[in-house]
Short mmCIF file of C-alpha atoms in Angstrom, two decimals:
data_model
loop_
_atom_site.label_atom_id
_atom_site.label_comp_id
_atom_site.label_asym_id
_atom_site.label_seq_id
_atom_site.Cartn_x
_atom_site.Cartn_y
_atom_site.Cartn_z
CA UNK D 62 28.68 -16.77 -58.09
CA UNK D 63 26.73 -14.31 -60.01
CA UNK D 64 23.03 -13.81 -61.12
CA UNK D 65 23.81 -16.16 -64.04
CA UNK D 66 25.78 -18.60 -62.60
CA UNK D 67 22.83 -18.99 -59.79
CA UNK D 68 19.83 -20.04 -62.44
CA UNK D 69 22.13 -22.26 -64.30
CA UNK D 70 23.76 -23.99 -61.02
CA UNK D 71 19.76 -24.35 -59.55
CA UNK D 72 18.99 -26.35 -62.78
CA UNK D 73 21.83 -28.51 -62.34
CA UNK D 74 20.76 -29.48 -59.29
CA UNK D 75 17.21 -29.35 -58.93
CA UNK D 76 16.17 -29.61 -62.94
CA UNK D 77 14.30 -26.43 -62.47
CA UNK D 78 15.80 -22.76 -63.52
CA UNK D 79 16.22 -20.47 -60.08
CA UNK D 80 14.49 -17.60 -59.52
CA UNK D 81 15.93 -14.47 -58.05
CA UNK D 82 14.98 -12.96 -56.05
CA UNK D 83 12.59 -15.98 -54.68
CA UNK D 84 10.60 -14.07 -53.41
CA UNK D 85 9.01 -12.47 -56.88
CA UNK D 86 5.81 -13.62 -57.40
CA UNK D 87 5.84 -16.13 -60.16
CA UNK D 88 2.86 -18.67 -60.78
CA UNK D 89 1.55 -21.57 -63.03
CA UNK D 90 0.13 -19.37 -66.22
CA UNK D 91 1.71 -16.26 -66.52
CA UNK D 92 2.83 -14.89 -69.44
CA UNK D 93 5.82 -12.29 -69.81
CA UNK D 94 8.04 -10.85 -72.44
CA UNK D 95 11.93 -11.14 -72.41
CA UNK D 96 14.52 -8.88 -73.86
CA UNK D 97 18.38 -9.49 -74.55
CA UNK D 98 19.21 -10.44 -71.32
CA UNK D 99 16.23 -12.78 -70.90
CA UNK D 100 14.50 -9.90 -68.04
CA UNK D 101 11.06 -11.41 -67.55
CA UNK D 102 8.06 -8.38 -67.78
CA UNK D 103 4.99 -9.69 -66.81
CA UNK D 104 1.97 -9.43 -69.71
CA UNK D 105 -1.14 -11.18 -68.84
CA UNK D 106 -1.90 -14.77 -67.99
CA UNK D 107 -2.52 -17.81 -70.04
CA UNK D 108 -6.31 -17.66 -69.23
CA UNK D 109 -6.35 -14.21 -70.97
CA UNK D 110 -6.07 -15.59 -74.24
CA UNK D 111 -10.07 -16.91 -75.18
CA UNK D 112 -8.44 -18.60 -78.24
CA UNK D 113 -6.48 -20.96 -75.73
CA UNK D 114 -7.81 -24.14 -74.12
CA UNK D 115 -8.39 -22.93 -70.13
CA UNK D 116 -5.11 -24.66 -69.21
CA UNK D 117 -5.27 -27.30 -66.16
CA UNK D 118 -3.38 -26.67 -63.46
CA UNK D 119 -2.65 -29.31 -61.43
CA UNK D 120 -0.84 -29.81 -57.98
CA UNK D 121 1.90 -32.49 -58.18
CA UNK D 122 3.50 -32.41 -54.74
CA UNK D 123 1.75 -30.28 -51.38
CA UNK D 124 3.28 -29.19 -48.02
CA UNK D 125 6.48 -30.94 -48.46
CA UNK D 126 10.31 -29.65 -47.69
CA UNK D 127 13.14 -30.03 -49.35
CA UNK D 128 17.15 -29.02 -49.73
CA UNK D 129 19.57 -28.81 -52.51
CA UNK D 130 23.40 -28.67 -52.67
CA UNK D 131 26.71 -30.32 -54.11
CA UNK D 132 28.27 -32.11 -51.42
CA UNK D 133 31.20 -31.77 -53.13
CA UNK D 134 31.37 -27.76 -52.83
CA UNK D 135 29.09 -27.02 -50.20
CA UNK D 136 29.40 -28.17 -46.65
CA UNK D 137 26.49 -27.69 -43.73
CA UNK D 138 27.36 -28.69 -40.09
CA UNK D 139 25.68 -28.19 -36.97
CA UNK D 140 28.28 -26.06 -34.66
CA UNK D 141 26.78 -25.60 -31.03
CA UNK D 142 23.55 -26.21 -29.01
CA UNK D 143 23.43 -22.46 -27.30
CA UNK D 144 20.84 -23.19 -24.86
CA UNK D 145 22.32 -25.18 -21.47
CA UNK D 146 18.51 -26.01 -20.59
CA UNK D 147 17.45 -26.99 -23.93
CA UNK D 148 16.93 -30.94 -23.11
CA UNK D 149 14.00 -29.55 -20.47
CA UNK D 150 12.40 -27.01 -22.50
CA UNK D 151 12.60 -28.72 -25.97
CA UNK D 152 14.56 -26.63 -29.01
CA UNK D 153 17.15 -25.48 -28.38
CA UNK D 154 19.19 -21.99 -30.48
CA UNK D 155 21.14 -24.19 -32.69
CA UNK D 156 24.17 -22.45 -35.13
CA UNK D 157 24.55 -23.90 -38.19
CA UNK D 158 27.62 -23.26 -40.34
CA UNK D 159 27.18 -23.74 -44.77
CA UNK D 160 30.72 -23.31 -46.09
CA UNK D 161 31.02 -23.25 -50.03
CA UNK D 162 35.10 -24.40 -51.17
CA UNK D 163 34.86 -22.07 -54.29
CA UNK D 164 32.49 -20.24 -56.74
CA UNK D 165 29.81 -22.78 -57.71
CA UNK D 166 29.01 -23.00 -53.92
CA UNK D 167 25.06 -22.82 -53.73
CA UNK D 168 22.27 -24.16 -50.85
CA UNK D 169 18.78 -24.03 -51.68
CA UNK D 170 15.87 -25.35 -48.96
CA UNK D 171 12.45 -24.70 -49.07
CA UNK D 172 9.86 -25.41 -46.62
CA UNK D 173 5.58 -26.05 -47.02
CA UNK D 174 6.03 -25.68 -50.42
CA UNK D 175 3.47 -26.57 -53.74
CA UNK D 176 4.70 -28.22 -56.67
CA UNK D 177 2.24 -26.86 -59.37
CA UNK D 178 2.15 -27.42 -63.52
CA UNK D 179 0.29 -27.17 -66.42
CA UNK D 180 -1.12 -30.83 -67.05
CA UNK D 181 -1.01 -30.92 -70.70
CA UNK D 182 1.68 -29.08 -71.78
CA UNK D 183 2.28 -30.34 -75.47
CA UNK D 184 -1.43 -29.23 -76.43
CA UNK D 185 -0.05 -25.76 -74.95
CA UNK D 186 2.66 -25.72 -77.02
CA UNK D 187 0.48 -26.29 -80.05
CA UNK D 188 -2.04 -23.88 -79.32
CA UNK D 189 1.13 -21.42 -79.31
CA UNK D 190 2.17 -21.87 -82.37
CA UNK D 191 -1.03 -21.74 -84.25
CA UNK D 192 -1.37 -18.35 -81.71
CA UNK D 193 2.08 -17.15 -83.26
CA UNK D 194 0.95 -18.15 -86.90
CA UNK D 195 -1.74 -15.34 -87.11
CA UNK D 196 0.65 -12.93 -84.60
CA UNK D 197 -1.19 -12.96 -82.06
CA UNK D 198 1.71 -14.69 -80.07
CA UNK D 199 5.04 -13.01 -79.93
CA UNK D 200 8.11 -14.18 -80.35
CA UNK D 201 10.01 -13.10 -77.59
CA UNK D 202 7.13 -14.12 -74.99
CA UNK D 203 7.52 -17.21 -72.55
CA UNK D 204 4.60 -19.02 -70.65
CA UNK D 205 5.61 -20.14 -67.11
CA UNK D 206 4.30 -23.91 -66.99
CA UNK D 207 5.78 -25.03 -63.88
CA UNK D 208 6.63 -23.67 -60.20
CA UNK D 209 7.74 -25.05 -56.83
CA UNK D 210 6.48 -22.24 -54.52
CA UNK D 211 6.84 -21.88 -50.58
CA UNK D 212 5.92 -20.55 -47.09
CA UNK D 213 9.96 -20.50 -45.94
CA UNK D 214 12.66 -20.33 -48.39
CA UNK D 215 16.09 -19.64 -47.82
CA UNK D 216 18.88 -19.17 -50.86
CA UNK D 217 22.36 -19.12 -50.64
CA UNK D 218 25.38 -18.41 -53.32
CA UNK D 219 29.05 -18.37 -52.59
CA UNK D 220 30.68 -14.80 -53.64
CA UNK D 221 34.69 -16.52 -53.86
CA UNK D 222 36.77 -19.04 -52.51
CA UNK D 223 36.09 -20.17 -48.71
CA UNK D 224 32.73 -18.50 -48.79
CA UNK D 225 30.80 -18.76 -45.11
CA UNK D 226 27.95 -17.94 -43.60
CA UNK D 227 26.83 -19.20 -39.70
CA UNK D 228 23.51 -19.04 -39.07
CA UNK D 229 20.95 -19.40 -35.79
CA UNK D 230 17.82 -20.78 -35.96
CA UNK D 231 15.84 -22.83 -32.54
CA UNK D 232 15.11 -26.98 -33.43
CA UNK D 233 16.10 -29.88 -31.92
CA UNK D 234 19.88 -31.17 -32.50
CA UNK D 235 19.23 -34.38 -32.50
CA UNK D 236 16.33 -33.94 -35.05
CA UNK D 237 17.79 -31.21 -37.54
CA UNK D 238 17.35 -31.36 -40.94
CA UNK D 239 18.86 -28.67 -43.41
CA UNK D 240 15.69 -27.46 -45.13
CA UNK D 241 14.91 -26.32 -41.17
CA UNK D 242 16.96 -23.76 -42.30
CA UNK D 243 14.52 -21.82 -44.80
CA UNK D 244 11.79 -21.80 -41.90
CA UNK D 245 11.17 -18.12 -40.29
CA UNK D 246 9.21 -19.32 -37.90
CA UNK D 247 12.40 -20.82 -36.37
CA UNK D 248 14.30 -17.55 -35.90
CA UNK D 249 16.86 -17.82 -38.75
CA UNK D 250 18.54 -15.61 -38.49
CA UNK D 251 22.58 -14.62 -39.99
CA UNK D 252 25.18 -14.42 -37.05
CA UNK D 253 28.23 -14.02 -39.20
CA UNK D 254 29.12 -14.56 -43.04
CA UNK D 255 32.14 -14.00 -45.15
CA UNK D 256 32.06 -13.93 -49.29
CA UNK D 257 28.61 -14.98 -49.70
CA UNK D 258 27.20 -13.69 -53.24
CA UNK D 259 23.55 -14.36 -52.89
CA UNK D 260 21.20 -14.65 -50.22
CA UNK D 261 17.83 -14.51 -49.28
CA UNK D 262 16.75 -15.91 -46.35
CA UNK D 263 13.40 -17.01 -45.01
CA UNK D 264 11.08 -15.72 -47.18
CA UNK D 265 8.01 -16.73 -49.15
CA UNK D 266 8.37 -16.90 -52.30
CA UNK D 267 8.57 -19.50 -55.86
CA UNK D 268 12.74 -20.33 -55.93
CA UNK D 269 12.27 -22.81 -58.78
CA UNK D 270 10.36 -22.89 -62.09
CA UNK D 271 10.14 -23.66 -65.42
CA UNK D 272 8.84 -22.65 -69.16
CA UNK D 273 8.27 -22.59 -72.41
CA UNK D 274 9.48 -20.38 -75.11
CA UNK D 275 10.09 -20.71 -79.26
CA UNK D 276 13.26 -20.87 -80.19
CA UNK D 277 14.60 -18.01 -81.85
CA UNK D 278 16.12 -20.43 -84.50
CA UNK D 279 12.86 -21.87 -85.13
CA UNK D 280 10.74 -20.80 -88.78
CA UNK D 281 8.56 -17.96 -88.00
CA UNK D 282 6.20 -19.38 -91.03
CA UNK D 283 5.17 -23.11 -89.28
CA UNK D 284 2.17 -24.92 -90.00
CA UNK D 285 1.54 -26.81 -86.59
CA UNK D 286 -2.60 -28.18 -86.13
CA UNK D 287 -4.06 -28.39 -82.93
CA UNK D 288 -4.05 -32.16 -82.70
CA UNK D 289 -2.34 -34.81 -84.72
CA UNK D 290 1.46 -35.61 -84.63
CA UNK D 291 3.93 -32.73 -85.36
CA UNK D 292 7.48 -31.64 -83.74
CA UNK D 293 5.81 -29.13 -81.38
CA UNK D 294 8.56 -30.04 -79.02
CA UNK D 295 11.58 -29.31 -81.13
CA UNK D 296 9.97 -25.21 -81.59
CA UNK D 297 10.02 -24.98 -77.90
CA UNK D 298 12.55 -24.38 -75.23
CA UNK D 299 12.53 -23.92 -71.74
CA UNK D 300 14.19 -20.63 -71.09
CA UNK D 301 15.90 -19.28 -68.03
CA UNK D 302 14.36 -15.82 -66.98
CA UNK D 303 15.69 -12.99 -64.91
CA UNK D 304 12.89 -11.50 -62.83
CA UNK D 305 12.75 -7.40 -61.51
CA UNK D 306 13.81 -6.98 -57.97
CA UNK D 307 11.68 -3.81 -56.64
CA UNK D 308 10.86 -1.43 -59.29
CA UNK D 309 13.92 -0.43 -60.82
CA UNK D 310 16.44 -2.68 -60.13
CA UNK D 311 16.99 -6.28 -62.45
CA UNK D 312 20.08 -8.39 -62.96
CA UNK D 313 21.05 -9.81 -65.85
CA UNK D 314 21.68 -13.66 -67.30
#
């Protein structure tokens, strides 16, 4: 699985687009250009613009833990309880195997994580346009409107057929639960892997998010008010993003 094939498959399975690397610092209000290959470059934030209503950001979901994948491609089993003591002194070092069958292969968990988003979002949208009317918006800009952001988050792609990766981590046996595996503070650690395409593992970080962009097919010369009806909706799309890893390095969707 590459780059691309990783944002598309998280919004399959999650409804959000997936951000790699996780661990890039995305958040509720930012706003960025994109080029050709949709590379996000950070501008300024939502709140920068005085001729936008402050947006309200709200907090849908706190401290909860989830874990995405296809049942059908991916495959997570518990392999051995390490520790021969582990019934007296509680957790035990636990290996956990995630097999993917072929190329769409993906596991996602996230751990303490904030679901975050901008509470009105069609009087955003609106405010946009009328922005983009007197250029002050640009085209090729996108507003990030929604996040799911955590303290643990692990991310895994399959690189080709039979794909595997084993990993340790100390919890309970009888207790696991698969988004245990995104939690640092557990030791997770990688004991062996084969083929795997992606991975991050155990980090902080934002793995899922969405946004809002016009559509490049949309007339540049639109007459949208403020409030009132008007197809605000149909100018917009949400639009996957490819964010810098380090300074130099990006990948491309």
């Amino acid at each position: 699985m590459n780059l691309t094939e990783y944002v598309k498959r998280c919004r399959e399975l999650t409804g959000f687009w997936g951000a790699w690397p996780p661990s890039y610092p995305i958040k509720v209000g930012l706003v960025g250009s994109v080029d050709k290959d949709n590379v996000f470059r950070r501008i300024k934030e939502l709140k920068d613009f005085p001729e936008l209503t402050p947006p309200e950001i709200v907090k849908a979901r706190t401290n909860f833990n989830e874990s995405w994948y296809d049942g059908k491609e991916t495959t997570v089993q518990t392999l051995t309880e390490v520790a021969a003591d582990a019934q007296v002194h509680g957790a035990a070092s636990l290996r956990v195997g995630i097999s993917f069958k072929g190329e769409a292969g993906l596991f996602l968990a996230y751990s303490s994580a904030i679901h975050e988003q901008i509470s009105d979002v069609d009087l955003l949208k609106r405010q946009i346009l009328a922005l983009a009317q007197h250029n002050v918006w640009q085209r090729e800009w996108v507003a990030i409107v929604e996040t799911i952001s955590a303290d643990h988050v692990t991310a895994l792609a399959s690189g080709g057929r039979d794909a595997e990766i084993v990993l340790n981590l100390k919890a309970d046996l009888a207790a696991f639960q698969a988004w245990q595996l995104a939690r640092a503070d557990l030791g997770v650690s990688v004991r062996t892997q084969r083929s795997i395409g992606l991975d991050s593992i155990g980090k902080s970080g934002t793995p899922l998010y969405r946004t809002v962009a016009i559509r490049k097919s949309w007339p540049w010369k639109v007459r949208v008010e403020l409030t009132g009806e008007g197809p605000s909706s149909d100018a917009f799309m949400d639009l996957p993003c490819v964010f810098p890893e380090g300074e130099e390095g990006v990948g491309h969707v």
